[in-house]
mmCIF file of C-alpha atoms and ligand atoms in Angstrom:
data_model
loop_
_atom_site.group_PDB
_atom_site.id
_atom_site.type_symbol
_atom_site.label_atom_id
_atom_site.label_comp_id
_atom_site.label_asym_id
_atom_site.label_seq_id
_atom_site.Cartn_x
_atom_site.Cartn_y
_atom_site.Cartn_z
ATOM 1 C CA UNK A 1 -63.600 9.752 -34.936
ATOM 2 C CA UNK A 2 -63.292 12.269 -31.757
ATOM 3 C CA UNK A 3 -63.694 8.928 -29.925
ATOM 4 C CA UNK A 4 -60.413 7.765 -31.690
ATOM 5 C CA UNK A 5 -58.362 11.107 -31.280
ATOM 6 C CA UNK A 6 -59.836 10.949 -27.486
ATOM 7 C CA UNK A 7 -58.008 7.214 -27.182
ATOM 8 C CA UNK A 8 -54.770 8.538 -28.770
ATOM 9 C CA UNK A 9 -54.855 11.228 -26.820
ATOM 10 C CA UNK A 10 -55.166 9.014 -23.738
ATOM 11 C CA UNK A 11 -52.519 6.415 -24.516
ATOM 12 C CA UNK A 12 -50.088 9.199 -25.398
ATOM 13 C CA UNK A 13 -50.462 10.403 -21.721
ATOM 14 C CA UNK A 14 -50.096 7.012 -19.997
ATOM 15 C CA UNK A 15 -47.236 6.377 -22.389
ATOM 16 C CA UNK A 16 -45.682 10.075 -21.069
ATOM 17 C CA UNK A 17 -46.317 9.204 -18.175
ATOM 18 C CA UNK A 18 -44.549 5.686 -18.217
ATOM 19 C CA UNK A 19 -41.629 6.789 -19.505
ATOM 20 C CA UNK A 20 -41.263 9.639 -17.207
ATOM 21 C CA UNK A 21 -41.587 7.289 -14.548
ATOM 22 C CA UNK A 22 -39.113 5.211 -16.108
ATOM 23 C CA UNK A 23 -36.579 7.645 -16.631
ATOM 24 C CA UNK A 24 -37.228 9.495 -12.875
ATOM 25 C CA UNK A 25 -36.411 5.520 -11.696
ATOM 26 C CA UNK A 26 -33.666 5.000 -14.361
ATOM 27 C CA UNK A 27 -31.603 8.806 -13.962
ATOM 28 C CA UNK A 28 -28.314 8.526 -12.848
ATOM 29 C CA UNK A 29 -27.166 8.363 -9.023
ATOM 30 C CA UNK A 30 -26.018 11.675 -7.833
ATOM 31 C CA UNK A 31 -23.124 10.324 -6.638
ATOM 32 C CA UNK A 32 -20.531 9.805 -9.088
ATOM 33 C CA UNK A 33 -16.822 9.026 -8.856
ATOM 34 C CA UNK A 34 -14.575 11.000 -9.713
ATOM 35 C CA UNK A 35 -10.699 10.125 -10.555
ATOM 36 C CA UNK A 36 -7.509 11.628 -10.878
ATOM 37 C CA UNK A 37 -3.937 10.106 -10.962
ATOM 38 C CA UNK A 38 -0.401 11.714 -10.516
ATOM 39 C CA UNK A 39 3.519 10.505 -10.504
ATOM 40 C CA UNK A 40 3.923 11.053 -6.554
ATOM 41 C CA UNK A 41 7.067 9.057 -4.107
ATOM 42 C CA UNK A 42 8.300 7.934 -7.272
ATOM 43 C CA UNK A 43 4.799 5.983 -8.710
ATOM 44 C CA UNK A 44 1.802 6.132 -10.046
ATOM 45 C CA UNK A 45 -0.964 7.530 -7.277
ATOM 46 C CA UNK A 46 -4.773 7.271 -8.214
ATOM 47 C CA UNK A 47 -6.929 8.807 -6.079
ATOM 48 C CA UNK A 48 -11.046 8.220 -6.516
ATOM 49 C CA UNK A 49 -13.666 9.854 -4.696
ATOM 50 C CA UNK A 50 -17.510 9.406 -4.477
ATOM 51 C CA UNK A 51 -19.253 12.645 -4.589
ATOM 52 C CA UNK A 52 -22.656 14.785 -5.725
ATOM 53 C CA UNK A 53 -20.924 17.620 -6.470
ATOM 54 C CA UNK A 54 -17.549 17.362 -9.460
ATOM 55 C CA UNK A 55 -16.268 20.652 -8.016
ATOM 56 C CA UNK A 56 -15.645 19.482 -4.438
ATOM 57 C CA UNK A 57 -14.189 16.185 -4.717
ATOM 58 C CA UNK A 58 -11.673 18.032 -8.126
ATOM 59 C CA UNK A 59 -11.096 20.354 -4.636
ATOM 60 C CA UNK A 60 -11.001 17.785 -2.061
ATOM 61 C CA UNK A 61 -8.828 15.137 -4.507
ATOM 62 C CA UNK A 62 -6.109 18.234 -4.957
ATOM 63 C CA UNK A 63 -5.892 18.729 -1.314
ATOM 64 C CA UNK A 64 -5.357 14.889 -0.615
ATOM 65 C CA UNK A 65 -2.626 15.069 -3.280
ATOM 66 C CA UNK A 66 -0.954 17.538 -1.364
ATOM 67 C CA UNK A 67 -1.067 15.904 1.641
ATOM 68 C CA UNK A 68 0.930 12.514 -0.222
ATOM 69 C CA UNK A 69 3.343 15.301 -1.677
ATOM 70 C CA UNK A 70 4.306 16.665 1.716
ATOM 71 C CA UNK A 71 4.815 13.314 3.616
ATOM 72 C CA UNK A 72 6.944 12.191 0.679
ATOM 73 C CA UNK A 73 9.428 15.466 1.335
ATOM 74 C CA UNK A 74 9.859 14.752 4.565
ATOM 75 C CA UNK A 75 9.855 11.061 4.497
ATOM 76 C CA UNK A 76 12.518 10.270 1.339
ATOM 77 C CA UNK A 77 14.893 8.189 1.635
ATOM 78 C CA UNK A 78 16.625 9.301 -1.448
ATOM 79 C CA UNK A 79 15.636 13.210 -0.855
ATOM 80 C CA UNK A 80 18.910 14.806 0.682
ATOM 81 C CA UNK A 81 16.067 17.935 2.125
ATOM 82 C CA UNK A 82 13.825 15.486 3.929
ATOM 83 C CA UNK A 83 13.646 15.044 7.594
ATOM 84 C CA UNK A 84 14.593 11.420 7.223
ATOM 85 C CA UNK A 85 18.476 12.395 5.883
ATOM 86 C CA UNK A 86 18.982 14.793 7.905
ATOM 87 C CA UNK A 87 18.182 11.621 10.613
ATOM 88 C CA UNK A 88 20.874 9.782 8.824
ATOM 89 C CA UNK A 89 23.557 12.390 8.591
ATOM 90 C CA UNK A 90 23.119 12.493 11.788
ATOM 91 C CA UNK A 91 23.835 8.766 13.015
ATOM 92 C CA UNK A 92 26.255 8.559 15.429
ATOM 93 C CA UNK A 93 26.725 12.553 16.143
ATOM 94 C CA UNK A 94 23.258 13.843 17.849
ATOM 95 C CA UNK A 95 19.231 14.516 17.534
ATOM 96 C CA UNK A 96 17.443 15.992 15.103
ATOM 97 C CA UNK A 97 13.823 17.520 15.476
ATOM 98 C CA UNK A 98 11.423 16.107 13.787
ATOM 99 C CA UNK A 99 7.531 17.033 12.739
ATOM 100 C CA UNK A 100 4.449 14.661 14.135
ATOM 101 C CA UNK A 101 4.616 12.617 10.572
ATOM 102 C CA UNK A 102 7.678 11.358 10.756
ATOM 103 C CA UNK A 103 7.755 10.812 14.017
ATOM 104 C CA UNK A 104 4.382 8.845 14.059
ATOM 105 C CA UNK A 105 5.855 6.850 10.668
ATOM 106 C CA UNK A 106 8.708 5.897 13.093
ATOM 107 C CA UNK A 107 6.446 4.977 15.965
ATOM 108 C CA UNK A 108 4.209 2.962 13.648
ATOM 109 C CA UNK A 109 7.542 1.125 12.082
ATOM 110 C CA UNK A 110 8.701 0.521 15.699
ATOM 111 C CA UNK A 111 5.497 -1.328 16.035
ATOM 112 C CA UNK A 112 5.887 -3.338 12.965
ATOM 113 C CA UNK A 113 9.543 -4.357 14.260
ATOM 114 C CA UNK A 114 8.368 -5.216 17.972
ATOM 115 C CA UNK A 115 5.483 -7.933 16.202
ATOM 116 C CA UNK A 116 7.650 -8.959 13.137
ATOM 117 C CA UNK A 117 10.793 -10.064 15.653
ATOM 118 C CA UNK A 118 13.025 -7.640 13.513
ATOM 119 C CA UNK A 119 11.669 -9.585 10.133
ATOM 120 C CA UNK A 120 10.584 -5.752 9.436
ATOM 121 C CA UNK A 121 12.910 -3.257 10.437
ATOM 122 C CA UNK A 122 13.967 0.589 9.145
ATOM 123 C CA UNK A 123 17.203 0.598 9.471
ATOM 124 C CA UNK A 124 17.615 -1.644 6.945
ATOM 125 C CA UNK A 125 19.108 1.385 5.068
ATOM 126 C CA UNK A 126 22.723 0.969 5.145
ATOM 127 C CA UNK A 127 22.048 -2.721 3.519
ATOM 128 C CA UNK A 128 19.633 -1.121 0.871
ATOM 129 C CA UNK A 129 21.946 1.646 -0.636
ATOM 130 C CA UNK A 130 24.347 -1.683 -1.282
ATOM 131 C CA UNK A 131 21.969 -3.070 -3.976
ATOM 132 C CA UNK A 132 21.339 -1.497 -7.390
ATOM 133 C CA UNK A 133 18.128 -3.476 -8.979
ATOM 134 C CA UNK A 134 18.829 -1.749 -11.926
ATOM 135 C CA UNK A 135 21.991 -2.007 -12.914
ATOM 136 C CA UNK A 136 21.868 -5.943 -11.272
ATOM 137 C CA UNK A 137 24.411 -4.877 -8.791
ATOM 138 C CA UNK A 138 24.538 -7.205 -6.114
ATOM 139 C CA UNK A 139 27.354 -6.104 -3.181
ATOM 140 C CA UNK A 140 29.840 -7.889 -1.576
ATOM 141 C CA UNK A 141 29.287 -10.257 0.747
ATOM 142 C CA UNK A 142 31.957 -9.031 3.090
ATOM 143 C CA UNK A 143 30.566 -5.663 3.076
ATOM 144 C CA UNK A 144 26.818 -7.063 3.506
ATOM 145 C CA UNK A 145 28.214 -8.912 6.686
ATOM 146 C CA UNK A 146 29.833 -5.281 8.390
ATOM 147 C CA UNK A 147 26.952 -3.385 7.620
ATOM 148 C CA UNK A 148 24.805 -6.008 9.403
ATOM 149 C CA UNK A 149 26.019 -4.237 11.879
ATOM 150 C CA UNK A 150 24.533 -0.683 11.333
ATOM 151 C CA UNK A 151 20.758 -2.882 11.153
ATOM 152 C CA UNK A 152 18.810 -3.259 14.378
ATOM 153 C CA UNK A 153 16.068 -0.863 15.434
ATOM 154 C CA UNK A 154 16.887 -0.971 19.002
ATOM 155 C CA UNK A 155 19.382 1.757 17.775
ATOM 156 C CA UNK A 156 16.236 3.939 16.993
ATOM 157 C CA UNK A 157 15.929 6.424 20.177
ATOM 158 C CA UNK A 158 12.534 9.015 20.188
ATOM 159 C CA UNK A 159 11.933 11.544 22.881
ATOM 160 C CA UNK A 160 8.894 12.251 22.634
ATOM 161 C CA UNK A 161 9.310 15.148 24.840
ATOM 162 C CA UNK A 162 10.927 17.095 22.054
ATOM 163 C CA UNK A 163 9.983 15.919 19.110
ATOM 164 C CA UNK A 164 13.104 14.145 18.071
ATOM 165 C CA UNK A 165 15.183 11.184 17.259
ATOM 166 C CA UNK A 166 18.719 9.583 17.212
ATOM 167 C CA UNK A 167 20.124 6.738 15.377
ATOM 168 C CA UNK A 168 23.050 5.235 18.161
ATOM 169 C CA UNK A 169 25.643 4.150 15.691
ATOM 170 C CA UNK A 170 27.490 6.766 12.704
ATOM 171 C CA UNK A 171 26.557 5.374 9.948
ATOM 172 C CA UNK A 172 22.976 3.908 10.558
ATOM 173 C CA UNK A 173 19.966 4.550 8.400
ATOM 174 C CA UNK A 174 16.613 4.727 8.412
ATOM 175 C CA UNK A 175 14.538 4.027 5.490
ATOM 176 C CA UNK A 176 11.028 4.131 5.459
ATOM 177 C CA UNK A 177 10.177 2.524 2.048
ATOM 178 C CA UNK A 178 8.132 -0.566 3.421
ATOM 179 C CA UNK A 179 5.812 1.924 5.258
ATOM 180 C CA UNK A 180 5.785 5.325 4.053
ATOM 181 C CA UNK A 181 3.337 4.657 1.322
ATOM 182 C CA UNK A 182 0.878 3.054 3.620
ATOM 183 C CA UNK A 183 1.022 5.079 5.620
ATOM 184 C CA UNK A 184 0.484 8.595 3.098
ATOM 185 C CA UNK A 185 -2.526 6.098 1.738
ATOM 186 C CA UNK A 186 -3.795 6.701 5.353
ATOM 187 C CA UNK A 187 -3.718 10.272 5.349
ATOM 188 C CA UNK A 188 -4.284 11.083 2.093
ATOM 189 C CA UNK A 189 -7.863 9.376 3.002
ATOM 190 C CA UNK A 190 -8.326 11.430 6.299
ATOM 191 C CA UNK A 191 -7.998 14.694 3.889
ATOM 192 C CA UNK A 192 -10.673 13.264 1.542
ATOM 193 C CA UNK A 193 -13.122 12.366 4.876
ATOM 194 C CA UNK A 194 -12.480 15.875 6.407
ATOM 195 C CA UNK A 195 -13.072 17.565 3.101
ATOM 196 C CA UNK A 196 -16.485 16.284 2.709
ATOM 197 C CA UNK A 197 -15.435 13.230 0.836
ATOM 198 C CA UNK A 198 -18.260 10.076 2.368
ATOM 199 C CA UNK A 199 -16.029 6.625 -0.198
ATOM 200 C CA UNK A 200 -13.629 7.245 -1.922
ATOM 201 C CA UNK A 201 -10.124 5.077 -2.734
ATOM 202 C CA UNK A 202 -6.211 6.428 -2.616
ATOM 203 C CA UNK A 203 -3.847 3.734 -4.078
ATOM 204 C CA UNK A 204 -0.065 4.125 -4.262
ATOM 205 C CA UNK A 205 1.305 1.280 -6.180
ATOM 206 C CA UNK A 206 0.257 -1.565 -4.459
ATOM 207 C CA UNK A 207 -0.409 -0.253 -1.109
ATOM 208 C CA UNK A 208 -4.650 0.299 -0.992
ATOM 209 C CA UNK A 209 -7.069 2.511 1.593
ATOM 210 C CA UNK A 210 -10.896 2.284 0.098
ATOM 211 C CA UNK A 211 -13.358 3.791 2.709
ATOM 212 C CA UNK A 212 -17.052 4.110 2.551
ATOM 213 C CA UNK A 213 -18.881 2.375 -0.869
ATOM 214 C CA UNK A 214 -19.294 2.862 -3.917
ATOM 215 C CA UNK A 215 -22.631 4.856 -5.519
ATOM 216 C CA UNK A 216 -23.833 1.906 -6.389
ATOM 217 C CA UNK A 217 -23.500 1.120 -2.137
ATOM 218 C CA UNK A 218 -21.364 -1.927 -3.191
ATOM 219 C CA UNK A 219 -17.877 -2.118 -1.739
ATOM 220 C CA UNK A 220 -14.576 -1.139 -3.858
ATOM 221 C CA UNK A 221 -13.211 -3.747 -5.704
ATOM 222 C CA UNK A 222 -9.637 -4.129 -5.900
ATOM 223 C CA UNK A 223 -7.305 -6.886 -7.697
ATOM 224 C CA UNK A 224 -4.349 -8.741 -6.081
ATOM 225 C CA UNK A 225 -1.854 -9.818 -8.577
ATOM 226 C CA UNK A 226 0.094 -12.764 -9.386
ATOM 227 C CA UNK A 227 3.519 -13.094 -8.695
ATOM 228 C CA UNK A 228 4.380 -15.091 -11.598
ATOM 229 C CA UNK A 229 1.688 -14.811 -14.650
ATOM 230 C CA UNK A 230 2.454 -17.238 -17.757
ATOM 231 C CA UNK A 231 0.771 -14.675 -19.985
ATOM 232 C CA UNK A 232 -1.099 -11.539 -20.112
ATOM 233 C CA UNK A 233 -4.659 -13.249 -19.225
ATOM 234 C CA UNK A 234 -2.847 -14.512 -15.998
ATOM 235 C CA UNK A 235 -2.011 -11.353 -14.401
ATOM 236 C CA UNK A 236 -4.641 -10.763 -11.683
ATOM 237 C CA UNK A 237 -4.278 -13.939 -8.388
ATOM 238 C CA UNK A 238 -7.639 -12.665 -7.186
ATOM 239 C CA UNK A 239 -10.277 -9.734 -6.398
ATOM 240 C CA UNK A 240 -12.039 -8.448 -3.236
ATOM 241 C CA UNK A 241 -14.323 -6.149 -2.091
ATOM 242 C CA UNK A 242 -12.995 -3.434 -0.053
ATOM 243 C CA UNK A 243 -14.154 -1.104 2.945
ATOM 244 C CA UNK A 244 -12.589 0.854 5.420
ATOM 245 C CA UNK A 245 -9.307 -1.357 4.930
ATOM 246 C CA UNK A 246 -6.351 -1.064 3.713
ATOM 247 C CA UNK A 247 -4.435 -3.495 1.293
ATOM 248 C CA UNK A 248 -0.655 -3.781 0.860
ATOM 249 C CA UNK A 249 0.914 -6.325 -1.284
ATOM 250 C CA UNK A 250 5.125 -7.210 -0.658
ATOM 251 C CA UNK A 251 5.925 -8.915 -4.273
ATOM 252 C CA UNK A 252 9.519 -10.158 -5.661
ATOM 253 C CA UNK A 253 8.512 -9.295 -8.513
ATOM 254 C CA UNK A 254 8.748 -5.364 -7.961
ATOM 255 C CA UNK A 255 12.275 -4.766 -7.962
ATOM 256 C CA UNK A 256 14.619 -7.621 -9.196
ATOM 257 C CA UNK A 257 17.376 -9.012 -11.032
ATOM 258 C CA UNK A 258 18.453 -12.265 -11.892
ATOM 259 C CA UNK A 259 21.993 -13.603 -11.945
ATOM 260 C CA UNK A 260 23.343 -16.752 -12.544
ATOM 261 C CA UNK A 261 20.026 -18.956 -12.183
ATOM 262 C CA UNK A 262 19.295 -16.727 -9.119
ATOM 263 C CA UNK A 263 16.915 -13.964 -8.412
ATOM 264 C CA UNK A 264 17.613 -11.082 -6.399
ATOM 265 C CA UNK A 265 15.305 -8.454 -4.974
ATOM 266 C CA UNK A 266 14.214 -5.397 -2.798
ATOM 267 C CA UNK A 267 12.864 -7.118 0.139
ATOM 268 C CA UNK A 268 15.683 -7.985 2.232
ATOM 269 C CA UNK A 269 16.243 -9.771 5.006
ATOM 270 C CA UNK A 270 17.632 -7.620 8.122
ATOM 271 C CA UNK A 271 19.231 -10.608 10.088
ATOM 272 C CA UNK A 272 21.163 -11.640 6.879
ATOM 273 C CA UNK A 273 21.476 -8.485 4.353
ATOM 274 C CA UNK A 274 20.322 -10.407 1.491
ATOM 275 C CA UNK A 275 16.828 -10.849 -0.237
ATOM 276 C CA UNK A 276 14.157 -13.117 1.742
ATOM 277 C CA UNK A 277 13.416 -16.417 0.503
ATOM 278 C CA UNK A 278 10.707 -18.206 0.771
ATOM 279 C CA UNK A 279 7.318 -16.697 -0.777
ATOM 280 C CA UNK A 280 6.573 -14.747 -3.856
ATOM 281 C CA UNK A 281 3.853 -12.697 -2.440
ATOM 282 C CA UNK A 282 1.952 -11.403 0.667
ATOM 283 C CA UNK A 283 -0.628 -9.686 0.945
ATOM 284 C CA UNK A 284 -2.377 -8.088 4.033
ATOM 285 C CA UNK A 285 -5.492 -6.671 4.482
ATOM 286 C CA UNK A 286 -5.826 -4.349 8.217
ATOM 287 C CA UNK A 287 -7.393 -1.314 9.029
ATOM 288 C CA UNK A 288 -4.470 0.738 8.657
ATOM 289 C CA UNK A 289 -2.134 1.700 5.530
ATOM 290 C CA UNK A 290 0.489 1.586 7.816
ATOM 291 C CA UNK A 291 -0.032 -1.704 9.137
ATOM 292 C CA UNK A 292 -0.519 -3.142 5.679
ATOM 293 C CA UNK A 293 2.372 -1.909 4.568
ATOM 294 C CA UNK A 294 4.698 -3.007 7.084
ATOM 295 C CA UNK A 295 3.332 -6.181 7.837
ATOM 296 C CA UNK A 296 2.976 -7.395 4.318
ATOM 297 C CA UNK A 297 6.958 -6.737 3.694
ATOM 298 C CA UNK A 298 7.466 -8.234 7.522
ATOM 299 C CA UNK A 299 5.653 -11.359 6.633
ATOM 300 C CA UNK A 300 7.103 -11.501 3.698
ATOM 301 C CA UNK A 301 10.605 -11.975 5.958
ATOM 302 C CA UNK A 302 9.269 -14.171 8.488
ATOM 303 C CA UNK A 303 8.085 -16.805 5.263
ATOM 304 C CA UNK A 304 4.562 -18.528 5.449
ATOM 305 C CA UNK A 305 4.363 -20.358 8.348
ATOM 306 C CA UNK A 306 5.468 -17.851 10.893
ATOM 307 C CA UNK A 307 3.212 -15.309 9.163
ATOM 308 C CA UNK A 308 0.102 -16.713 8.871
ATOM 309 C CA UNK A 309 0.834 -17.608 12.735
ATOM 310 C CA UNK A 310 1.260 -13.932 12.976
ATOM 311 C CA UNK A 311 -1.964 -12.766 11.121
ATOM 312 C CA UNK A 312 -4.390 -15.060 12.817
ATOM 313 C CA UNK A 313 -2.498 -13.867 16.672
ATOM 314 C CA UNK A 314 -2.905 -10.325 15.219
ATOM 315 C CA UNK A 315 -6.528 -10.819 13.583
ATOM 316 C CA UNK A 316 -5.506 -9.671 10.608
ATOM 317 C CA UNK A 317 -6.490 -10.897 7.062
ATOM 318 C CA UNK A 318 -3.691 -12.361 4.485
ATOM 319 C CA UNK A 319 -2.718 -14.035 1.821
ATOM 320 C CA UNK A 320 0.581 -15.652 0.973
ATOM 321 C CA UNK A 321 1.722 -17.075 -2.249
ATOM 322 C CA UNK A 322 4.825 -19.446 -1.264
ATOM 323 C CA UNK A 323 8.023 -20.177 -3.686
ATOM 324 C CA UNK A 324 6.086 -23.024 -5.048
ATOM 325 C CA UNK A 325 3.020 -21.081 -6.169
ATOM 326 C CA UNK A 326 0.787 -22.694 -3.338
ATOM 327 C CA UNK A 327 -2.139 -20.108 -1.888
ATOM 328 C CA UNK A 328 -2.491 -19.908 2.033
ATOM 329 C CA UNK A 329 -5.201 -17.586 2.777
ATOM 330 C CA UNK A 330 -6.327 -16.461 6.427
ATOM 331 C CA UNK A 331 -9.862 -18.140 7.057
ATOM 332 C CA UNK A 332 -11.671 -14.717 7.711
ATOM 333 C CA UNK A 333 -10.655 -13.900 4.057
ATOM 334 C CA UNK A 334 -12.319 -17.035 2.158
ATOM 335 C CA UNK A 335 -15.731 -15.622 1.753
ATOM 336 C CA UNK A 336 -14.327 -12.010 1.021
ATOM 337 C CA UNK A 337 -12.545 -13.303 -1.786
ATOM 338 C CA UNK A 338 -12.760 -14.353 -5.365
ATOM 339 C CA UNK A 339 -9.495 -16.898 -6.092
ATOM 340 C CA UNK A 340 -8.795 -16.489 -10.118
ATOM 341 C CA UNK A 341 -5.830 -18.758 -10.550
ATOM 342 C CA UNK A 342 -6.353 -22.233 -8.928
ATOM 343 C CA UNK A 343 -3.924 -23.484 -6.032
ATOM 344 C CA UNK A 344 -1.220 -26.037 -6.945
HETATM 345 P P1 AMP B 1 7.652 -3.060 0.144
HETATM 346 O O1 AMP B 1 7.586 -2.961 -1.352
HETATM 347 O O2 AMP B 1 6.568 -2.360 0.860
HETATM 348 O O3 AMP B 1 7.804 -4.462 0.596
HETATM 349 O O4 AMP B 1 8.982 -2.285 0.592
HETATM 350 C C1 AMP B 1 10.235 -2.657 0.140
HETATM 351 C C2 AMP B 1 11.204 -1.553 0.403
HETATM 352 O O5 AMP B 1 11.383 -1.388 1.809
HETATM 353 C C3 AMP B 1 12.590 -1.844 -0.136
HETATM 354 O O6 AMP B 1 12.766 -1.272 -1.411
HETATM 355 C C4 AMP B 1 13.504 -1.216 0.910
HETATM 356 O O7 AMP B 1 13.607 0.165 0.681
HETATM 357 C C5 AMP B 1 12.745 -1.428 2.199
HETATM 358 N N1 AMP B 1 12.963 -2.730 2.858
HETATM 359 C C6 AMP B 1 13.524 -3.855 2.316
HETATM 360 N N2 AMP B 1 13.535 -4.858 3.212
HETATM 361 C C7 AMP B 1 12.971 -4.367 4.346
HETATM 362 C C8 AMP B 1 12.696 -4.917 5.643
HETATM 363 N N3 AMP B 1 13.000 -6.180 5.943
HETATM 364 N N4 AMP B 1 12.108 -4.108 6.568
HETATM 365 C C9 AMP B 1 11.815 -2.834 6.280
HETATM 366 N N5 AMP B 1 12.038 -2.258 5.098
HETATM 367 C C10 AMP B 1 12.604 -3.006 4.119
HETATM 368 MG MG1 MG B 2 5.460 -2.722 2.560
#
């Protein structure tokens, strides 16, 4: 009998014991993520951040936040307050200071222009304002010819010196909208790194930064979609892992109309004034926001062959979806990728 109780007694310790061990081994991470999104330069910004402590990424996540809120007042296009208007009212007349953002936006976009041959270019503005997506207005093509004009960022003149810029011609306009996204992606991830913040993830619509990994040390996974689903089981092209990279993706599908058989949209052409043809999608994958950004909407331009030219001279990672649905992919991307939808 005490022999019995003496057993029990015994296999209810190892079994304590076992499942102590079990759940020590089994207990959740301390690192957990922790998300938050917000209607910020006019979309939907989700910012997710890998932390011990609930408190200081809330904290850290806030901070990053404020960091996309203040680049978007002085970098709208369509904000008559922000740095970049009072640039445009200015065309023609004089300088106008301008603070180390905008004027590294600028310098970055400059960049973009230089490697694109003009395919990417911010002073695409006075062609922009011509279009309404939404009310399917697409402008004459006598005025699209004149204001071809106003579009050529050689008119873009910096002086470094003091902090300022001038657009040459009255009536020029800069508009950052391919870049400015990217490029707050970028910084909004600098706040999370010097706030303590190890992986973490900002996304503004479609343009990506993911830094560090996940708790579970794998890298973030993030979807690309596809430009022209049949159904709702067709959205998503493909999926990668990401890690200190950004992703941007330059879609016709964003912002369009259609009219008479014909589809017009928001990523126009600066040599022409009207919307490139060519490819649905690109897609570029670089260590900057700001490079993504750009270069996805310059490639997008330049059409596949001259891009994937570009991406392999600049050793940067792509995909293109062309007008007739076929995938070209950059060969460093094949084994980094996971291709949903197959190629026609
Ligand atoms: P994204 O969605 O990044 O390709 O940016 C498209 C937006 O950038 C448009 O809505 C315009 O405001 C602007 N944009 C259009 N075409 C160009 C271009 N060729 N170069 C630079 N910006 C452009
Ligand atoms: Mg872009």
């Amino acid at each position: 009998m005490i022999l019995a109780v003496k057993k029990n007694i015994i296999y209810f310790a190892v079994l304590l014991f076992c499942s102590l061990f079990i759940l020590t081994a089994c207990s959740p991470q301390k690192e957990k993520v922790y998300k938050k999104s917000r209607i910020l330069m006019d979309t939907l910004v989700t910012i997710t951040a890998s932390s011990d402590s609930a408190e200081n990424a809330e904290k850290a996540i806030e901070k990053a936040f404020s960091e996309i809120k203040k680049l978007e007042r002085l970098l709208n296009f369509y904000d008559a307050n922000s740095e970049i208007s009072a640039i445009n009212r200015n065309a023609g007349r004089g300088s106008v200071k301008i603070s180390p953002e905008t004027m590294e936006v600028i310098e970055k976009a400059i960049f973009a222009s230089k490697h694109t041959d003009g395919a990417f270019d911010i002073t695409i503005g006075s062609q922009v304002i011509l279009w309404d997506f939404h009310k399917k207005i697409k402008p004459d093509d006598n005025v699209i010819k004149k204001k071809l004009l106003l579009t050529g960022y050689a008119g873009i003149i910096l002086d470094r010196e003091t902090s300022s810029v001038r657009l040459k011609e009255k009536g020029m306009m800069i508009d950052l909208g391919a870049i400015a996204k990217g490029y707050a992606a970028d910084k909004a991830v600098e706040v999370l790194k010097t706030n303590g913040i190890n992986a973490g993830i900002v996304s503004i619509a479609g343009d990506i930064k993911a830094f560090g990994l996940r708790p579970d040390k794998k890298p973030w996974k993030t979807g690309i979609r596809n430009p022209r689903p049949k159904d709702s089981n067709d959205e998503l092209l493909a999926v990668t892992g990401l890690t200190d990279k950004a992703i941007s993706t330059a879609g016709d599908y964003e912002r369009y109309f259609v009219k008479d058989g014909k589809r017009y949209h928001h990523i126009l052409n600066p040599k022409t004034g009207y919307p490139a043809e060519g490819v649905h999608s690109v897609t570029v994958i670089a260590n900057e926001g700001a490079v993504a950004d750009s270069f996805s909407t310059g490639i997008f331009v330049l059409g596949t062959e001259k891009g994937m030219k570009l991406m392999q001279k600049m050793g940067i990672d792509g995909i293109i979806v062309d007008f007739r649905g076929a995938i070209h992919m950059t060969p460093g991307l094949r084994e980094k990728i996971e291709i949903l939808r197959n190629s026609k």
